[in-house]
XYZ file of C-alpha atoms in Angstrom:
375
model
C 24.950 -78.705 1.106
C 21.303 -78.419 2.204
C 22.310 -76.147 5.079
C 24.000 -73.768 2.634
C 20.878 -73.667 0.437
C 18.699 -72.919 3.467
C 21.035 -70.066 4.483
C 20.819 -68.552 0.991
C 17.012 -68.750 0.994
C 16.841 -67.351 4.514
C 18.827 -64.257 3.554
C 17.154 -63.817 0.149
C 13.514 -64.772 0.840
C 12.609 -65.458 4.475
C 14.260 -62.494 6.220
C 13.130 -59.901 3.603
C 9.563 -61.262 3.792
C 9.302 -60.694 7.537
C 11.048 -57.312 7.306
C 8.675 -56.050 4.619
C 5.563 -57.379 6.376
C 6.503 -56.485 9.948
C 3.937 -53.667 9.993
C 1.236 -55.997 8.683
C 1.918 -58.555 11.435
C 1.984 -55.855 14.118
C -1.356 -54.547 12.859
C -2.881 -58.054 13.027
C -1.456 -58.573 16.512
C -2.990 -55.295 17.675
C -6.300 -56.154 15.996
C -6.549 -59.594 17.616
C -4.976 -58.874 20.987
C -4.556 -55.131 21.555
C -8.252 -54.325 21.228
C -9.160 -56.503 24.232
C -9.356 -54.800 27.672
C -7.203 -57.426 29.397
C -5.232 -60.598 28.794
C -8.088 -62.670 30.238
C -10.564 -61.090 27.806
C -8.183 -61.789 24.912
C -7.932 -65.459 25.931
C -11.723 -65.757 26.220
C -12.243 -64.057 22.851
C -9.808 -66.322 21.013
C -11.111 -69.420 22.770
C -14.634 -68.550 21.582
C -13.306 -67.819 18.092
C -11.468 -71.148 17.946
C -14.538 -73.031 19.128
C -16.576 -71.296 16.403
C -14.057 -72.465 13.791
C -14.358 -76.020 15.118
C -18.152 -76.143 15.410
C -19.452 -73.899 12.611
C -19.060 -74.955 8.992
C -19.141 -71.345 7.781
C -16.461 -70.193 10.253
C -14.348 -73.233 9.386
C -14.487 -72.420 5.659
C -13.675 -68.744 6.285
C -10.680 -69.721 8.448
C -9.392 -72.132 5.811
C -9.876 -69.461 3.139
C -7.826 -66.980 5.176
C -5.096 -69.618 5.561
C -5.141 -70.212 1.791
C -4.945 -66.486 1.048
C -1.972 -66.078 3.380
C -0.272 -68.973 1.581
C -0.941 -67.298 -1.767
C 0.508 -64.060 -0.399
C 3.680 -65.923 0.575
C 3.850 -67.525 -2.863
C 3.331 -64.145 -4.563
C 6.226 -62.670 -2.558
C 8.471 -65.583 -3.530
C 7.554 -65.213 -7.206
C 8.065 -61.437 -7.254
C 11.459 -61.837 -5.563
C 12.993 -64.510 -7.793
C 11.934 -62.658 -10.954
C 13.868 -59.528 -9.964
C 17.155 -58.971 -11.778
C 19.068 -58.678 -8.493
C 17.960 -62.188 -7.455
C 18.814 -64.035 -10.655
C 21.580 -65.836 -8.756
C 18.865 -67.956 -7.091
C 18.320 -69.688 -10.426
C 21.657 -71.434 -9.922
C 19.751 -73.629 -7.440
C 18.195 -75.304 -10.474
C 21.499 -77.090 -11.046
C 20.880 -79.098 -7.859
C 18.884 -82.326 -7.780
C 15.123 -81.874 -7.494
C 14.991 -83.583 -4.098
C 17.397 -81.088 -2.590
C 15.507 -78.144 -4.058
C 12.194 -79.513 -2.799
C 13.615 -80.143 0.682
C 14.875 -76.550 0.814
C 11.475 -75.243 -0.322
C 9.692 -77.351 2.310
C 11.859 -75.792 5.010
C 11.378 -72.296 3.584
C 7.585 -72.635 3.390
C 7.428 -74.018 6.921
C 9.135 -70.836 8.173
C 7.086 -68.459 6.004
C 3.764 -70.110 6.934
C 4.682 -70.209 10.620
C 2.415 -67.329 11.851
C -0.740 -68.950 10.476
C 0.427 -72.440 11.420
C 0.992 -71.503 15.066
C -2.516 -70.071 15.414
C -4.127 -73.118 13.835
C -2.057 -75.407 16.058
C -3.782 -73.724 19.003
C -7.123 -74.291 17.259
C -6.243 -77.956 16.783
C -5.266 -78.218 20.456
C -8.633 -76.801 21.510
C -10.321 -79.226 19.115
C -8.562 -82.251 20.574
C -9.294 -81.099 24.126
C -13.022 -80.694 23.441
C -13.329 -83.749 21.222
C -13.880 -82.025 17.846
C -11.775 -84.609 16.066
C -13.242 -84.211 12.553
C -12.638 -80.464 12.464
C -9.154 -80.981 13.934
C -8.374 -83.536 11.231
C -9.628 -81.076 8.593
C -7.282 -78.390 9.939
C -4.325 -80.793 9.972
C -5.007 -81.996 6.415
C -5.477 -78.441 5.111
C -2.244 -77.245 6.693
C -0.292 -80.233 5.414
C -1.604 -79.833 1.849
C -0.931 -76.089 1.787
C 2.607 -76.695 3.012
C 3.362 -79.481 0.526
C 1.745 -77.928 -2.538
C 3.148 -74.456 -1.882
C 6.663 -75.947 -1.634
C 6.170 -77.886 -4.870
C 4.829 -74.744 -6.573
C 7.837 -72.712 -5.378
C 10.244 -75.335 -6.679
C 8.440 -75.334 -10.028
C 8.275 -71.557 -10.346
C 11.983 -71.324 -9.499
C 12.688 -73.709 -12.361
C 10.508 -71.649 -14.737
C 11.845 -68.259 -13.607
C 14.405 -68.159 -16.398
C 11.815 -68.820 -19.098
C 10.658 -65.667 -20.938
C 7.763 -67.526 -22.555
C 5.950 -68.190 -19.300
C 2.796 -66.096 -18.904
C 1.461 -65.912 -15.359
C -2.142 -65.710 -14.282
C -1.753 -62.069 -13.295
C -0.472 -61.145 -16.762
C -3.495 -62.842 -18.325
C -5.795 -60.776 -16.093
C -3.940 -57.561 -16.978
C -4.504 -58.160 -20.692
C -8.278 -58.091 -20.140
C -8.265 -54.384 -19.255
C -8.698 -51.850 -22.089
C -5.999 -49.340 -23.043
C -7.672 -46.251 -21.602
C -7.365 -44.383 -18.305
C -9.621 -46.719 -16.261
C -7.813 -49.681 -17.824
C -4.380 -48.281 -16.942
C -5.454 -47.669 -13.332
C -6.898 -51.180 -12.984
C -3.728 -52.665 -14.492
C -1.714 -50.727 -11.919
C -3.867 -52.143 -9.100
C -3.429 -55.685 -10.401
C 0.280 -55.439 -11.075
C 1.682 -53.291 -8.267
C -0.647 -53.148 -5.249
C -2.478 -56.454 -5.601
C -1.505 -57.803 -2.154
C -2.626 -54.658 -0.314
C -5.826 -54.510 -2.360
C -6.627 -58.167 -1.688
C -6.048 -57.780 2.057
C -8.291 -54.707 2.284
C -10.997 -56.375 0.184
C -11.094 -59.505 2.316
C -11.380 -57.573 5.572
C -14.065 -55.213 4.265
C -16.007 -57.996 2.510
C -16.351 -60.228 5.553
C -17.110 -57.304 7.899
C -19.905 -55.980 5.673
C -21.248 -59.414 4.747
C -21.493 -60.469 8.387
C -23.223 -57.251 9.464
C -25.727 -57.265 6.616
C -26.681 -60.891 7.378
C -27.616 -60.258 11.020
C -31.105 -61.068 12.190
C -33.636 -58.254 11.906
C -33.878 -57.753 15.672
C -30.082 -57.370 15.922
C -29.380 -55.503 12.670
C -28.659 -51.794 13.159
C -28.551 -49.525 10.137
C -26.333 -46.899 11.749
C -23.720 -49.478 12.786
C -23.582 -50.781 9.218
C -23.012 -47.262 7.873
C -20.322 -46.667 10.512
C -18.457 -49.825 9.449
C -19.006 -49.029 5.752
C -17.480 -45.563 6.102
C -14.614 -47.078 8.097
C -13.780 -49.686 5.425
C -13.940 -46.951 2.780
C -11.400 -44.986 4.807
C -9.377 -48.212 4.887
C -9.053 -47.850 1.101
C -6.946 -44.727 1.731
C -3.699 -46.491 0.821
C -5.190 -47.683 -2.492
C -6.453 -44.178 -3.291
C -3.075 -42.677 -2.388
C -1.210 -45.121 -4.648
C -3.612 -44.500 -7.556
C -3.146 -40.755 -7.139
C 0.626 -41.185 -7.064
C 0.530 -43.337 -10.212
C -1.726 -40.834 -11.991
C 0.644 -37.952 -11.238
C 3.884 -39.833 -12.006
C 3.248 -42.751 -14.347
C 0.507 -40.892 -16.245
C 1.901 -37.366 -15.938
C 1.593 -36.924 -19.707
C -2.161 -36.408 -19.212
C -1.443 -32.889 -17.995
C 0.116 -32.050 -21.363
C -2.836 -33.385 -23.335
C -6.308 -31.953 -23.980
C -7.806 -34.291 -21.377
C -10.799 -32.558 -19.716
C -11.088 -32.762 -15.975
C -14.636 -34.152 -16.206
C -13.267 -37.182 -18.098
C -10.737 -37.710 -15.329
C -13.549 -37.564 -12.771
C -15.702 -40.036 -14.689
C -12.743 -42.379 -15.175
C -11.898 -42.342 -11.471
C -15.565 -42.828 -10.580
C -15.700 -45.870 -12.878
C -12.497 -47.327 -11.371
C -13.693 -46.881 -7.800
C -17.060 -48.415 -8.667
C -15.285 -51.491 -10.066
C -12.994 -51.708 -7.034
C -16.031 -51.617 -4.726
C -17.836 -54.486 -6.476
C -16.924 -56.964 -3.672
C -18.431 -54.610 -1.074
C -21.492 -54.017 -3.262
C -22.009 -57.767 -3.529
C -21.467 -58.264 0.219
C -24.076 -55.594 1.013
C -26.772 -57.088 -1.216
C -28.252 -58.746 1.890
C -29.329 -55.267 3.009
C -31.810 -55.348 0.133
C -32.571 -59.095 0.176
C -32.303 -60.148 3.827
C -33.126 -56.839 5.565
C -35.537 -55.693 2.806
C -34.102 -52.174 2.756
C -33.688 -51.613 -0.967
C -33.420 -47.828 -0.737
C -30.693 -47.964 1.898
C -28.769 -50.472 -0.231
C -29.086 -48.135 -3.216
C -27.557 -45.276 -1.252
C -24.749 -47.524 -0.010
C -23.902 -48.395 -3.620
C -23.985 -44.757 -4.767
C -22.193 -43.322 -1.743
C -19.132 -45.622 -1.891
C -17.582 -44.460 -5.210
C -18.447 -40.815 -4.439
C -16.673 -41.049 -1.098
C -13.550 -42.613 -2.652
C -13.612 -39.845 -5.273
C -13.637 -37.333 -2.416
C -10.672 -39.113 -0.804
C -8.823 -38.833 -4.122
C -9.748 -35.154 -4.522
C -8.388 -34.324 -1.053
C -4.913 -35.158 -2.332
C -5.122 -32.157 -4.692
C -5.734 -29.685 -1.875
C -2.005 -29.501 -1.118
C 1.163 -31.583 -1.339
C 0.251 -34.413 1.030
C 2.540 -36.863 2.761
C 1.009 -40.234 3.529
C 0.878 -39.667 7.295
C -0.732 -36.223 6.849
C -3.218 -37.689 4.398
C -4.387 -40.290 6.912
C -4.774 -37.557 9.511
C -7.014 -35.666 7.093
C -9.012 -38.841 6.409
C -9.622 -39.237 10.133
C -11.272 -35.806 10.186
C -13.412 -36.721 7.155
C -14.357 -39.984 8.884
C -15.649 -38.084 11.931
C -17.715 -35.721 9.759
C -19.388 -38.478 7.770
C -19.961 -40.687 10.813
C -22.049 -37.833 12.228
C -23.813 -37.579 8.863
C -24.622 -41.291 8.993
C -26.508 -40.881 12.287
C -29.280 -39.127 10.363
C -31.500 -40.598 7.670
C -30.533 -37.959 5.070
C -28.627 -40.257 2.714
C -29.169 -37.931 -0.257
C -27.667 -35.004 1.642
C -24.657 -37.079 2.780
C -23.957 -38.470 -0.703
C -24.501 -35.094 -2.348
C -22.147 -33.419 0.122
C -19.414 -36.007 -0.581
C -19.783 -35.568 -4.342
C -19.914 -31.758 -4.132
C -16.840 -31.630 -1.906
C -14.995 -33.937 -4.318
C -15.837 -31.661 -7.262
C -14.696 -28.586 -5.341
C -11.364 -30.257 -4.467
C -10.757 -31.319 -8.076
C -11.773 -28.104 -9.805
C -9.942 -25.830 -7.334
C -6.808 -27.901 -6.801
C -6.107 -30.081 -9.853
C -4.434 -27.464 -12.075
C -2.610 -25.816 -9.169
C -1.265 -29.109 -7.860
C 2.503 -29.531 -8.232
C 3.732 -33.114 -7.802
C 6.956 -33.577 -5.857
C 8.836 -34.883 -8.905
C 8.055 -31.649 -10.768
C 9.439 -29.603 -7.906
C 12.695 -31.529 -7.919
C 13.103 -30.998 -11.638
C 12.509 -27.274 -11.308
C 14.850 -26.908 -8.352
């Protein structure tokens, strides 16, 4: 009986999870291994990284946080799957005894958490070899608790999936946003692209926080701007999805007396809110590096640059791959801008170019769904 349950979960949950996230895992593999010149360099890099996790309290906490976030991502996928109408048959598992359901969930979570578990098993092996027993025990306890509690949570959420009175945490967050254009866009981010947004935010936050906290003799302003522009370009998928939602889910705006300057201000407000984690991470530029003016320009430049990225989508009908090619060209231009100290000129150019794209392309833009209807 348990084998049959595991087969059902494998086909319904485990296999679709790895299929949908194959690109994400390939990207991480390239980031951690493909960027090293040779296999020996990759081994040395990861050995040093593992030793840092074992010996530094800050690195240990960051590693455990990443493990927790991955577990939450797995749980979010499980929840979103079992609440779909096409997967309602999984609720028949609730007729089985709790022990059998929990055993099946333990097996499922062990498979879904396997990528992170394997890496931390290597970390634990390094810890045992070098005698870092306390840190190794912390890793083992963390992994065991995440496995057990995530399985219990999955079993519980499966039992509650048929209840229409259950209000999740995400729904409570969504209700906080006002019923206006910025509110609708933020609700969309929370409800539909939360996983992608969270992943991008974590990567950008830790990159910027680490760079801004460097010692004064190591800190380099131009490198920080280079990384900042790069993480802003990394928001391209979020910008693309918001543009797509604006032109499909909110297409009625084009038939209303909604001025373009209100659209610009709304988008600017949304992108400012979305960049709050980066703004907080960069506060050390003002506090630790004592460069208040540079921090001010970082704060102002970010939303203007994302507004430009949004405006570029109105220049012509863009496919996602073509859009990223265009963003690469913009990245090169603004990286050269960042080599100078003219922050006002760079920010002003980004804002001016965004306004030109919006005012020249917004009313001429024809979404793909409109073309199909007119065909």
